C-alpha positions as a printed Julia matrix, in Angstrom:
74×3 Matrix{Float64}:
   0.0     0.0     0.0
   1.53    3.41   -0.86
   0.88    6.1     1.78
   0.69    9.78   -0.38
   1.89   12.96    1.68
   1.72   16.22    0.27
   2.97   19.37    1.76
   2.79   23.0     2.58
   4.61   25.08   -0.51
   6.41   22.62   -2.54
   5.17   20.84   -5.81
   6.68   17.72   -4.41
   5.06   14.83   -2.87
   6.88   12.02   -0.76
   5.19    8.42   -1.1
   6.11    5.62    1.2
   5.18    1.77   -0.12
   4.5     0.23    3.32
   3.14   -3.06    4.39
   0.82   -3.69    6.35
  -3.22   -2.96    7.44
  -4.66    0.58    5.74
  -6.46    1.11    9.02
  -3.69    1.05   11.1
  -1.84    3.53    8.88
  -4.8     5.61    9.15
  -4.98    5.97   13.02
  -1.25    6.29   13.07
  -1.36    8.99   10.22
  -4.36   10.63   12.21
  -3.23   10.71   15.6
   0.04   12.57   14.44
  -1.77   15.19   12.66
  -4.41   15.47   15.35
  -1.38   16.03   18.12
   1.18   17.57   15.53
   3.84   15.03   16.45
   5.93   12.91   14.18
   4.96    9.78   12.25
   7.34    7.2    11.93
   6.7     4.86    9.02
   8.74    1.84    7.73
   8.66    0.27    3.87
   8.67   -2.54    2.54
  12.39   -2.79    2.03
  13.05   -2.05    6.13
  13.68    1.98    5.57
  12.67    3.99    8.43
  11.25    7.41    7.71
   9.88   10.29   10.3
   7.81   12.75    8.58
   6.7    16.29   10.27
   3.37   16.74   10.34
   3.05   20.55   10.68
   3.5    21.51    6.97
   1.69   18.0     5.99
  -1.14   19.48    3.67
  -2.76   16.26    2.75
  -2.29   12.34    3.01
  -3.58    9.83    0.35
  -3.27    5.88    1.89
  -4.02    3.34   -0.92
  -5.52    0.44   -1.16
  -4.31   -2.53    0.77
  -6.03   -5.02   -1.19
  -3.49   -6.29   -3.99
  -4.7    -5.7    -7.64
  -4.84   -8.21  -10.52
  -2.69   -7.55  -13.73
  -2.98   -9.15  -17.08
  -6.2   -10.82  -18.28
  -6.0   -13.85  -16.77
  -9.29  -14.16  -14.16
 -11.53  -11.33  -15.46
């Protein structure tokens, strides 16, 4: 699942691919932005990040159901 976040006076977005339930994201993702404090997220490939949450504008969390590709299974 890709978490989206987009900030406060930059074009630039940073998105994190991280494992895991969406809902858990969410409440993490919403508790720091409800306190202002850091959220520390980890990817799939074991990098850490902390992201500031007081220039956060907006956060997109994807899906964390997996998608089919190709035509097998329609």
């Amino acid at each position: 699942m890709d978490i989206k976040f987009g900030f406060a006076d930059t074009p630039r977005e940073l998105v994190i691919r991280v494992a895991g339930d969406q809902d858990e994201h969410l409440q993490r993702v919403n508790d720091a932005l409800a306190n202002n404090t850091n959220v520390e997220l980890e990817d799939e490939k074991g990098k850490k990040f902390i992201v500031r949450t007081e220039r956060v504008v907006y956060v997109e969390l994807g899906s964390s159901s997996q998608h089919q590709v190709g035509f097998a299974g329609v």
